[in-house]
Tab-separated table of C-alpha atoms in Angstrom:
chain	number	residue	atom	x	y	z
A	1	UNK	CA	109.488	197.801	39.778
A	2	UNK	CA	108.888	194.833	42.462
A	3	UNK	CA	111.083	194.517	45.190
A	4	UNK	CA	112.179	191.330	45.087
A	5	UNK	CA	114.723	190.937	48.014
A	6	UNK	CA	115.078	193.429	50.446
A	7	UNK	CA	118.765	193.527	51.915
A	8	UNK	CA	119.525	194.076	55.253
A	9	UNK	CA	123.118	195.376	56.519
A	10	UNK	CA	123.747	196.262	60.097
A	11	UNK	CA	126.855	199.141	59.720
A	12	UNK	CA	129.229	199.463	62.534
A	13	UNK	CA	132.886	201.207	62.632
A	14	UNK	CA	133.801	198.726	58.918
A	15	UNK	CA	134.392	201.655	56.555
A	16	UNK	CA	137.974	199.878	55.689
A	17	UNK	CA	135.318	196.868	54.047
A	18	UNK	CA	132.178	198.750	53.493
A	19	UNK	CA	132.461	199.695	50.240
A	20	UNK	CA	133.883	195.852	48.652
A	21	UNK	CA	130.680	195.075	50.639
A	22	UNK	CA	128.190	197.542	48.892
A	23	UNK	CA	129.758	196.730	45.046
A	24	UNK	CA	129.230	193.493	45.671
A	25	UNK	CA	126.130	193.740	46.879
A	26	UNK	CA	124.807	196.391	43.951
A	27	UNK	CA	126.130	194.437	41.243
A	28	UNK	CA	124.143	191.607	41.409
A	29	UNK	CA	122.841	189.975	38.779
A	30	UNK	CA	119.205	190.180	40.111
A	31	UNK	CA	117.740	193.874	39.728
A	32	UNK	CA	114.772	194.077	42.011
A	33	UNK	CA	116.203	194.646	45.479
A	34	UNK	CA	116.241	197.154	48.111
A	35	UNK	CA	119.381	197.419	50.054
A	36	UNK	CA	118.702	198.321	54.057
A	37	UNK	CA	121.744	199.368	55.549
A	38	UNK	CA	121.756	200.497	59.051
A	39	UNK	CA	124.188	202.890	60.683
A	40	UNK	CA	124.394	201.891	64.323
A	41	UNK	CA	126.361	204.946	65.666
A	42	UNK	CA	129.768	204.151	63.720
A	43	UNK	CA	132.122	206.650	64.353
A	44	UNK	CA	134.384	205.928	61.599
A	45	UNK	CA	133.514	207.332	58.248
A	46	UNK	CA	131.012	204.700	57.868
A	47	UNK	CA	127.973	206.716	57.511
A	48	UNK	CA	129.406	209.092	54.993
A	49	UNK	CA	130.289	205.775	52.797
A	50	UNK	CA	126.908	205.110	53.066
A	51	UNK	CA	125.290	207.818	52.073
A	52	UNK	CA	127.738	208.333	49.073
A	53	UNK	CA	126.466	204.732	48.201
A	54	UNK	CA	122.964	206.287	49.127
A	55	UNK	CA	123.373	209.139	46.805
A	56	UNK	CA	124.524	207.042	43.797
A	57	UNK	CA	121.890	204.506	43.495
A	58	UNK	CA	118.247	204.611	44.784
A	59	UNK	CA	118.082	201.215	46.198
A	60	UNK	CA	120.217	202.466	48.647
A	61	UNK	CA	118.541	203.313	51.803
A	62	UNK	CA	120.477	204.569	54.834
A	63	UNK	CA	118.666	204.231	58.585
A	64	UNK	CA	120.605	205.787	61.663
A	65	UNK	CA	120.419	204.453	65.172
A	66	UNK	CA	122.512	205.270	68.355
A	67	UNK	CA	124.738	201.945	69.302
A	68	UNK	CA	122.540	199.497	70.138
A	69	UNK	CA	124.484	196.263	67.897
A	70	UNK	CA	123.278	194.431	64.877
A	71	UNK	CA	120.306	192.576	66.565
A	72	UNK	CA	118.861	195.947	66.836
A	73	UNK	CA	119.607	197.476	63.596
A	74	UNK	CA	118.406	194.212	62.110
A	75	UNK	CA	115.298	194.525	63.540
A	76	UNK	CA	114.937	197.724	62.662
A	77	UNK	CA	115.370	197.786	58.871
A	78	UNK	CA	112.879	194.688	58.904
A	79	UNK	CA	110.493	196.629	60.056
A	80	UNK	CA	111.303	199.071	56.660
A	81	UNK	CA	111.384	195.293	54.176
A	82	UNK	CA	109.067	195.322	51.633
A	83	UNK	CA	110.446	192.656	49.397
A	84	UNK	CA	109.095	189.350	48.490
A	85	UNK	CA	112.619	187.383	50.494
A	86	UNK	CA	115.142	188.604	52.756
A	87	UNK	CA	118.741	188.320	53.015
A	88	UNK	CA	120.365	189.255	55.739
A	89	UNK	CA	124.135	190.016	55.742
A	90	UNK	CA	127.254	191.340	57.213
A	91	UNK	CA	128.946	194.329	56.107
A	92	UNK	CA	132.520	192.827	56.014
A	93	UNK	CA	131.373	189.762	53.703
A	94	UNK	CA	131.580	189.997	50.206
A	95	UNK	CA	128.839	188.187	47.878
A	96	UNK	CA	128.731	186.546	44.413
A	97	UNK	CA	126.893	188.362	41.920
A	98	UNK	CA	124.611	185.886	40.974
A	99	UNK	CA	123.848	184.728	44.735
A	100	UNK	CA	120.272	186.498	44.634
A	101	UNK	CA	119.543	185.254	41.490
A	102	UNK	CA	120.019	181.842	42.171
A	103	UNK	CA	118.716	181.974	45.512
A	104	UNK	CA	115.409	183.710	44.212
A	105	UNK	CA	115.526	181.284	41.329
A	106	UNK	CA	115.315	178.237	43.630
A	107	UNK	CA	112.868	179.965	46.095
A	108	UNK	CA	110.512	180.689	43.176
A	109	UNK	CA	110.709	177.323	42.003
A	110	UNK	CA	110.342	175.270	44.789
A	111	UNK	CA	107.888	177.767	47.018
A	112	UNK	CA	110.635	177.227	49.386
A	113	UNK	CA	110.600	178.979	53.315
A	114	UNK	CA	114.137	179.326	53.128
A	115	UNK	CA	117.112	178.777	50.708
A	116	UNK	CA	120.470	177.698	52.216
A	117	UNK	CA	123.714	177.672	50.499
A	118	UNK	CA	127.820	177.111	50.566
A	119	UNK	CA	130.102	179.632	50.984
A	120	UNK	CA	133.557	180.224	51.579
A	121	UNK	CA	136.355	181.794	54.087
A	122	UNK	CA	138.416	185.069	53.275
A	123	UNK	CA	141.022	185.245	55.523
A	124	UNK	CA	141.369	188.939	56.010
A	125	UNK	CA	145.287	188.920	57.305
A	126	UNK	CA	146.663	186.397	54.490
A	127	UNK	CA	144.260	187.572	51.741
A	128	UNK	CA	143.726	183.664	51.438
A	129	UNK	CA	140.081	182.453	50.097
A	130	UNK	CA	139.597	178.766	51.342
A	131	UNK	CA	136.370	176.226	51.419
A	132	UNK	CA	135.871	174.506	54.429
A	133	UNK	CA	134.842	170.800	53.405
A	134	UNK	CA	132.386	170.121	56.627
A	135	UNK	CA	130.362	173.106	56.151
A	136	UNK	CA	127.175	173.044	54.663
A	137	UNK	CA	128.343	170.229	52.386
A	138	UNK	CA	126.031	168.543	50.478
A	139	UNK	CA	126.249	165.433	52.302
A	140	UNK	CA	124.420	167.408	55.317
A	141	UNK	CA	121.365	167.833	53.179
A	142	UNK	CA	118.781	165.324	52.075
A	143	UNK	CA	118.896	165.028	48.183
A	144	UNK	CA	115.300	166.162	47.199
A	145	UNK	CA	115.211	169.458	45.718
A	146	UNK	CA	113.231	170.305	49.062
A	147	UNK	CA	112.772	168.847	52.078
A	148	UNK	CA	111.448	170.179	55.790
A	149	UNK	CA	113.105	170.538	58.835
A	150	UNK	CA	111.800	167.188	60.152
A	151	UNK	CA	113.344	165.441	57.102
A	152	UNK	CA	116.589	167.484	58.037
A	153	UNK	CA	116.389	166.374	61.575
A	154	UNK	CA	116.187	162.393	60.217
A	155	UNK	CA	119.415	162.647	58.318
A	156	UNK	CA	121.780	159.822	59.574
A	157	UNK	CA	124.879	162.012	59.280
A	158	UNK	CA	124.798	164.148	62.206
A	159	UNK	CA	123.224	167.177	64.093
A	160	UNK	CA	121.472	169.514	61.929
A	161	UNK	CA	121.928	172.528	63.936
A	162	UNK	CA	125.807	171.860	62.822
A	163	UNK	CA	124.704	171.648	59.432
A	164	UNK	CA	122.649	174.649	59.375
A	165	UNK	CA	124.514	177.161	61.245
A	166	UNK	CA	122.983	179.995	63.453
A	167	UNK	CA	123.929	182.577	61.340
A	168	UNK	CA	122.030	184.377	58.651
A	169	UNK	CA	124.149	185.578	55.302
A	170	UNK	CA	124.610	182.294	53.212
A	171	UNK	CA	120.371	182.030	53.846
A	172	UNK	CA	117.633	183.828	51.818
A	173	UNK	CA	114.673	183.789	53.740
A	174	UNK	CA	110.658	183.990	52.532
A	175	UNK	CA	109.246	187.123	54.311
A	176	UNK	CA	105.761	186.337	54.593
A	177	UNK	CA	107.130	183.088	56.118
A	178	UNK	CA	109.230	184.440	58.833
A	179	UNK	CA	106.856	187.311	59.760
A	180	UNK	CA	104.166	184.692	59.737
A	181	UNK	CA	106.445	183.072	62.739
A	182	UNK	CA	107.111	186.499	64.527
A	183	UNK	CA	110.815	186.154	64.718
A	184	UNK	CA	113.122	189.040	65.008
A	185	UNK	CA	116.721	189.190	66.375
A	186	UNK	CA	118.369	189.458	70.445
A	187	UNK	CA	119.524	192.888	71.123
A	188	UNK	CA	122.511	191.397	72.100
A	189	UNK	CA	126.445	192.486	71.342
A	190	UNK	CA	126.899	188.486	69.960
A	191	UNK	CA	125.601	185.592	69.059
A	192	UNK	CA	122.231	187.680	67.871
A	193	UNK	CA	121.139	185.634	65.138
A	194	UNK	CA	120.893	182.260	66.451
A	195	UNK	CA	117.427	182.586	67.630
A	196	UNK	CA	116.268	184.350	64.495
A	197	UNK	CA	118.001	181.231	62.231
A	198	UNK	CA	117.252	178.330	63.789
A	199	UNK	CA	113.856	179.229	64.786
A	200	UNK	CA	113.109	179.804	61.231
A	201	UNK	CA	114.418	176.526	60.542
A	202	UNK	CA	113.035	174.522	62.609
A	203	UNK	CA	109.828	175.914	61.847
A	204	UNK	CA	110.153	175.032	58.430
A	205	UNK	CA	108.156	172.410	55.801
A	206	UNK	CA	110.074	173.963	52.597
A	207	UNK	CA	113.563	173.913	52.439
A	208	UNK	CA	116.000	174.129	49.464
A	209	UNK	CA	119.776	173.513	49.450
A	210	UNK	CA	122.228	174.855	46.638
A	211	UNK	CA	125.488	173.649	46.755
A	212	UNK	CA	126.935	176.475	44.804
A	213	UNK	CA	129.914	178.419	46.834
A	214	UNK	CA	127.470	181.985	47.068
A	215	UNK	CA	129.252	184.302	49.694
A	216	UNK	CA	132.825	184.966	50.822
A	217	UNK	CA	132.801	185.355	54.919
A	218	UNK	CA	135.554	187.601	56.186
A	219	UNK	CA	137.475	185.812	58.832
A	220	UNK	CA	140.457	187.173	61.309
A	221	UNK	CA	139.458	190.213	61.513
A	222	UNK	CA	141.357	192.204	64.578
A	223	UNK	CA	139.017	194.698	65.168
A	224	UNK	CA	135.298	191.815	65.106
A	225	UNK	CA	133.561	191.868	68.196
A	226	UNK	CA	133.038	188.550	67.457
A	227	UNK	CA	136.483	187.620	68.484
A	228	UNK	CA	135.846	189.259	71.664
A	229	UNK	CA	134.750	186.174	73.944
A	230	UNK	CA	136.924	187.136	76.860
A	231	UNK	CA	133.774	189.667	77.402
A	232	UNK	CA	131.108	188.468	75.847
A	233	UNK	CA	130.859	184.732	76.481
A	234	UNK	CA	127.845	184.808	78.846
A	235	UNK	CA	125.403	186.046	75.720
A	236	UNK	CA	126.101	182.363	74.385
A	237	UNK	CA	124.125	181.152	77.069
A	238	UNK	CA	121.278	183.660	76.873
A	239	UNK	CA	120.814	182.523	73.053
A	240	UNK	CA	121.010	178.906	73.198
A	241	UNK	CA	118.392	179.686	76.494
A	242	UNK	CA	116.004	181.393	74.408
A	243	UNK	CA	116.308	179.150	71.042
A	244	UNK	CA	115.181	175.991	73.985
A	245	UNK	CA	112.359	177.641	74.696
A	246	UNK	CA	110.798	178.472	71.267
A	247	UNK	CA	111.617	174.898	70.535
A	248	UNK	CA	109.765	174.052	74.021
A	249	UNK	CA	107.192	176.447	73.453
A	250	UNK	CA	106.026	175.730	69.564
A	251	UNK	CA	106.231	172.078	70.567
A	252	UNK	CA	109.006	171.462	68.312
A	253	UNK	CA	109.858	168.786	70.660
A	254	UNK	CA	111.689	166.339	68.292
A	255	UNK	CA	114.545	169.031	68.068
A	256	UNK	CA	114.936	168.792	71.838
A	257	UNK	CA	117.705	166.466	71.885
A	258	UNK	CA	119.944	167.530	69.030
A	259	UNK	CA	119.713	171.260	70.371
A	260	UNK	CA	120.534	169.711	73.611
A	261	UNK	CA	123.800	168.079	71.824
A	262	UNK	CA	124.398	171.258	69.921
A	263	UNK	CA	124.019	173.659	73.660
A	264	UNK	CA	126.750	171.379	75.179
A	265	UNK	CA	128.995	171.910	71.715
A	266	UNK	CA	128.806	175.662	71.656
A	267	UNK	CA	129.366	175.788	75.262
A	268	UNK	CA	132.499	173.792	74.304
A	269	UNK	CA	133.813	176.028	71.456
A	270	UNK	CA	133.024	179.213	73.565
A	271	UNK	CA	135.260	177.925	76.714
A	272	UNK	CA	138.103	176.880	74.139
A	273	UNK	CA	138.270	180.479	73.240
A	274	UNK	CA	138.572	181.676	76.499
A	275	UNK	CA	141.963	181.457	78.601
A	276	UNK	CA	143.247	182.276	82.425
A	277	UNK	CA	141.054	183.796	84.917
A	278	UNK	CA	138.139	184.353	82.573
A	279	UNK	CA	137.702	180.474	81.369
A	280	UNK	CA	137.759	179.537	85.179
A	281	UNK	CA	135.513	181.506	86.088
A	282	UNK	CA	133.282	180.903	82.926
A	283	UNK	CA	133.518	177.237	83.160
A	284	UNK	CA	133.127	177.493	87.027
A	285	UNK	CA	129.473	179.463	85.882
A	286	UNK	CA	128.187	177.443	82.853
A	287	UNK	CA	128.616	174.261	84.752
A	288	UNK	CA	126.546	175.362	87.761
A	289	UNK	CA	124.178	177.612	85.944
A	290	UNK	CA	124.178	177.438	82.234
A	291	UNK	CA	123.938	173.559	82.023
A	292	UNK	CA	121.282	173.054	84.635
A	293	UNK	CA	119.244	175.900	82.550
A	294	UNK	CA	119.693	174.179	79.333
A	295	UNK	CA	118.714	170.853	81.052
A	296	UNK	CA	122.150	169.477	79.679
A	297	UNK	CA	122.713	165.679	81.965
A	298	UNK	CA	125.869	164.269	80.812
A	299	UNK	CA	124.417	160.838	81.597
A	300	UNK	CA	121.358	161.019	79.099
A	301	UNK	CA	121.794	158.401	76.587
A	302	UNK	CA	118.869	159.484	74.434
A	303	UNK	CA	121.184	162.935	73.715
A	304	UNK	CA	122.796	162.719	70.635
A	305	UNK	CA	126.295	164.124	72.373
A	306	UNK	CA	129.234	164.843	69.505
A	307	UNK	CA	132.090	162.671	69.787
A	308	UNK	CA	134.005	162.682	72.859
A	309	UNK	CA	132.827	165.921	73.961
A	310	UNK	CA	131.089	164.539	76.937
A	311	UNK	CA	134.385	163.409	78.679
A	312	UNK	CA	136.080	166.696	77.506
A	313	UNK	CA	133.277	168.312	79.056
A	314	UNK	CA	133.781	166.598	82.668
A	315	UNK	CA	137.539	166.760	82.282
A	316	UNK	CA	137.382	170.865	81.888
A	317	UNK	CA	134.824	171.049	84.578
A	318	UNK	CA	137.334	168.711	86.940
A	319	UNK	CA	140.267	170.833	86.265
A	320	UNK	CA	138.714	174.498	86.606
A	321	UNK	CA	136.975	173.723	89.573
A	322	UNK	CA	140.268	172.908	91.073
A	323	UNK	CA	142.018	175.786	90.310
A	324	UNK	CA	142.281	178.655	92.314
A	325	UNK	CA	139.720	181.003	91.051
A	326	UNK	CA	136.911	179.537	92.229
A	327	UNK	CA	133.077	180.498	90.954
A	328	UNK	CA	132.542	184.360	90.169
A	329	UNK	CA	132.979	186.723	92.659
A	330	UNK	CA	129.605	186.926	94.735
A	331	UNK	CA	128.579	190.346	92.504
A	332	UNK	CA	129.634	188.553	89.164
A	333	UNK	CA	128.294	185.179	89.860
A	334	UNK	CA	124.648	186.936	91.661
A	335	UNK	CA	123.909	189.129	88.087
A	336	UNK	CA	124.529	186.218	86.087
A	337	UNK	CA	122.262	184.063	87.800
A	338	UNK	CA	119.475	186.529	88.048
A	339	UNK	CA	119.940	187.493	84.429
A	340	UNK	CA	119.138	183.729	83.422
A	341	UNK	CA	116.717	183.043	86.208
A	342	UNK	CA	114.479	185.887	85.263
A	343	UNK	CA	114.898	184.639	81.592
A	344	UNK	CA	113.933	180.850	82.476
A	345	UNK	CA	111.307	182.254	84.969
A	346	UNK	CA	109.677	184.111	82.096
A	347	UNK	CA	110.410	181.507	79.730
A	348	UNK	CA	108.761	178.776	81.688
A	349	UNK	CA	106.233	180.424	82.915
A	350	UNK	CA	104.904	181.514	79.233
A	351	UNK	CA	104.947	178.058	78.153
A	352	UNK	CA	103.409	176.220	81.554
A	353	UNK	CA	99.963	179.304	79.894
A	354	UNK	CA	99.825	177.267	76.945
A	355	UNK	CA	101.541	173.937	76.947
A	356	UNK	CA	99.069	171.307	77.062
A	357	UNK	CA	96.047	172.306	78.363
A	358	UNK	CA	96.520	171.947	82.152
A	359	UNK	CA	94.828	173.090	84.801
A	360	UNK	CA	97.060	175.289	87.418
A	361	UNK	CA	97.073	172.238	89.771
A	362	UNK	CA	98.251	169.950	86.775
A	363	UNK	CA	101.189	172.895	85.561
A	364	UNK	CA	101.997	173.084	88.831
A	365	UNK	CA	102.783	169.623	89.407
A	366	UNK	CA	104.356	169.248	86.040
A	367	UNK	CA	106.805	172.232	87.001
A	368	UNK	CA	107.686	170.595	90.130
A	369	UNK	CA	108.441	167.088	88.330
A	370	UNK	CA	110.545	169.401	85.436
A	371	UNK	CA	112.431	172.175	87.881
A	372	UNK	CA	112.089	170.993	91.406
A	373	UNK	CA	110.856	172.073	94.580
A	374	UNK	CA	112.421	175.424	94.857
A	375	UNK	CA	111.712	176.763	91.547
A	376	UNK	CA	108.282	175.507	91.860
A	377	UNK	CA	107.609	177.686	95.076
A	378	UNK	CA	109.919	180.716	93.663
A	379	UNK	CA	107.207	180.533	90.600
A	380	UNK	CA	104.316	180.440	92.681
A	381	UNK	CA	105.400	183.231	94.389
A	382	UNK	CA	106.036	185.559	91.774
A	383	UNK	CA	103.928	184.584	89.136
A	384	UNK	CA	100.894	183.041	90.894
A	385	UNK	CA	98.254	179.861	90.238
A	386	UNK	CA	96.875	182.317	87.586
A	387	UNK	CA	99.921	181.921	85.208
């Protein structure tokens, strides 16, 4: 029989959901899948749920990794994908059992790259199921049956990576298209798939929308690491660095300002988790680091900037930088500048190879023009005329 989708799940410590997960995943209407689940080192009873799973149905295949977090395990059961599309999902979600079949349906028909479509919110203390109007609402989506990401990014009403979302379970994604592109996932504890989604879309001439409610996220959840921020914030910068330079470097240029709108908006809803010591310091950081990285200027009028976020912007920055915990301590504040310095180093330096056709005089006064004097010399010095 033809694989049709192969199903990815990265498993960590969520036996309590696992197996409303698995049932809803093996009772879909559509036959011809695989189902990739990958153990990442749970240490709750996960493992043995699934290999019961395993056990009872053959398109059940278990792969077992030490802890390395779901960009890893992702990556490593697509390596193992042999089906025509790929959908990529959380183990704590539950799915509606004709969600590959009208995905597939729609793919088939339209030869699209991607399929996107609606889902809604299972609030996991209150047992409540609720739709959130603003997301992925039809109104966000051109009306063709498909369209490309260019046509997306022309949409009067709003910013498309707002539409879209950086996260993969309410997509099903062509394989040939995305391994065509080269993409796979940041090894990081959060924020892991935004690279891997929006690269795909942007990338994209085939797109289809379905406005059917398809999936069921579970939200307020004590125990997700993504309601960890406290620890984890600085990985939103090191996505939103790396989805800036695939954009930079695939010349996806026209994206460049409403990714520029979208950096300063998740840099917004990350600090308005935070609280105390740890937002100080975090807005302290982003402001001198994170923003200059992300070339985010406040006073660019050709950035499409959401709302009144600019002045909320300036206003946090005002206030935490006169509080008393200044900047990070030296340690703090020295890793995370070299951990996005090497990054933008590397980053910059890739695309100054191939960007345009320039000479090593000409990319080296381009990236004196773009970064400044300092970077320009720190560049020559460790990367040399020949990069």
């Amino acid at each position: 029989m033809k694989t049709k989708v192969s199903v990815i799940i990265p498993v960590y410590n969520v036996a309590t959901y696992l197996r409303d997960c698995l049932d809803s995943v093996l009772s879909q209407s559509l036959r011809e899948l695989e189902v990739i689940c990958v153990d990442d080192g749970s240490a709750d009873g996960s493992l043995s749920v699934l290999e019961e799973y395993a056990e009872k149905d053959s398109r059940v295949r278990v792969l077992k990794s030490r802890h390395q977090g779901a960009g890893a395990a992702r990556n490593m059961a697509l390596k193992e994908a042999v089906g025509d599309y790929l959908s990529i999902l959380d183990a704590d979600d539950l799915f509606d059992r004709r969600m590959l079949e009208k995905a597939v349906a729609r793919a088939d028909a339209t030869r699209a790259d991607l399929v996107i479509y609606r889902h809604e919110r299972l609030d996991h203390v209150t047992g409540r199921r609720y739709l959130l109007s603003h997301m992925s609402s039809p109104d966000k989506f051109p009306d063709n049956e498909v369209f490309s990401s260019e046509e997306l990014r022309t949409l009067p009403k709003g910013n498309w990576f707002m539409s879209v979302y950086g996260w993969t379970w309410d997509k099903l994604f062509r394989r040939s298209y995305v391994s065509g592109l080269g993409l796979t996932f940041q090894e990081t504890p959060v924020f892991n798939d935004m690279f891997y989604t929006y690269s795909a879309v942007a990338e994209a001439r085939r797109i289809s929308y379905l406005p059917d409610v398809l999936m069921c996220q579970r939200v307020n959840r004590p125990d997700a690491i993504t309601g960890k921020v406290q620890r984890y914030w600085p990985y939103v910068v090191e996505a939103l660095l790396k989805v800036r330079f695939r954009l930079e470097d695939r010349s996806l240029l026209s994206h460049v300002p409403d990714f520029t709108a979208y950096s300063l908006h998740m840099l917004l809803f990350t600090l308005r988790q935070l609280s105390g010591e740890t937002m100080i310091r975090a807005a302290n950081s982003i402001s001198e680091l994170g923003c200059r990285f992300l070339r985010i200027r406040l006073d660019d009028s050709l950035i499409p900037y959401v709302g009144n976020e600019v002045s909320e912007w300036k206003h946090l920055v005002r206030t935490c930088a006169a509080r008393q915990y200044k900047p990070c301590g030296v340690k703090t504040k020295n890793a995370f500048r070299m951990r996005f310095e090497a990054g933008y180093a590397a980053g910059s330096a890739a695309r100054n190879r191939t960007a345009f056709g320039l000479n090593p005089f000409q990319r080296m006064v381009k990236c004196y023009y773009d970064e400044g004097l300092k970077y320009t010399v720190k560049r020559l010095l460790v990367f040399g005329l020949k990069h």
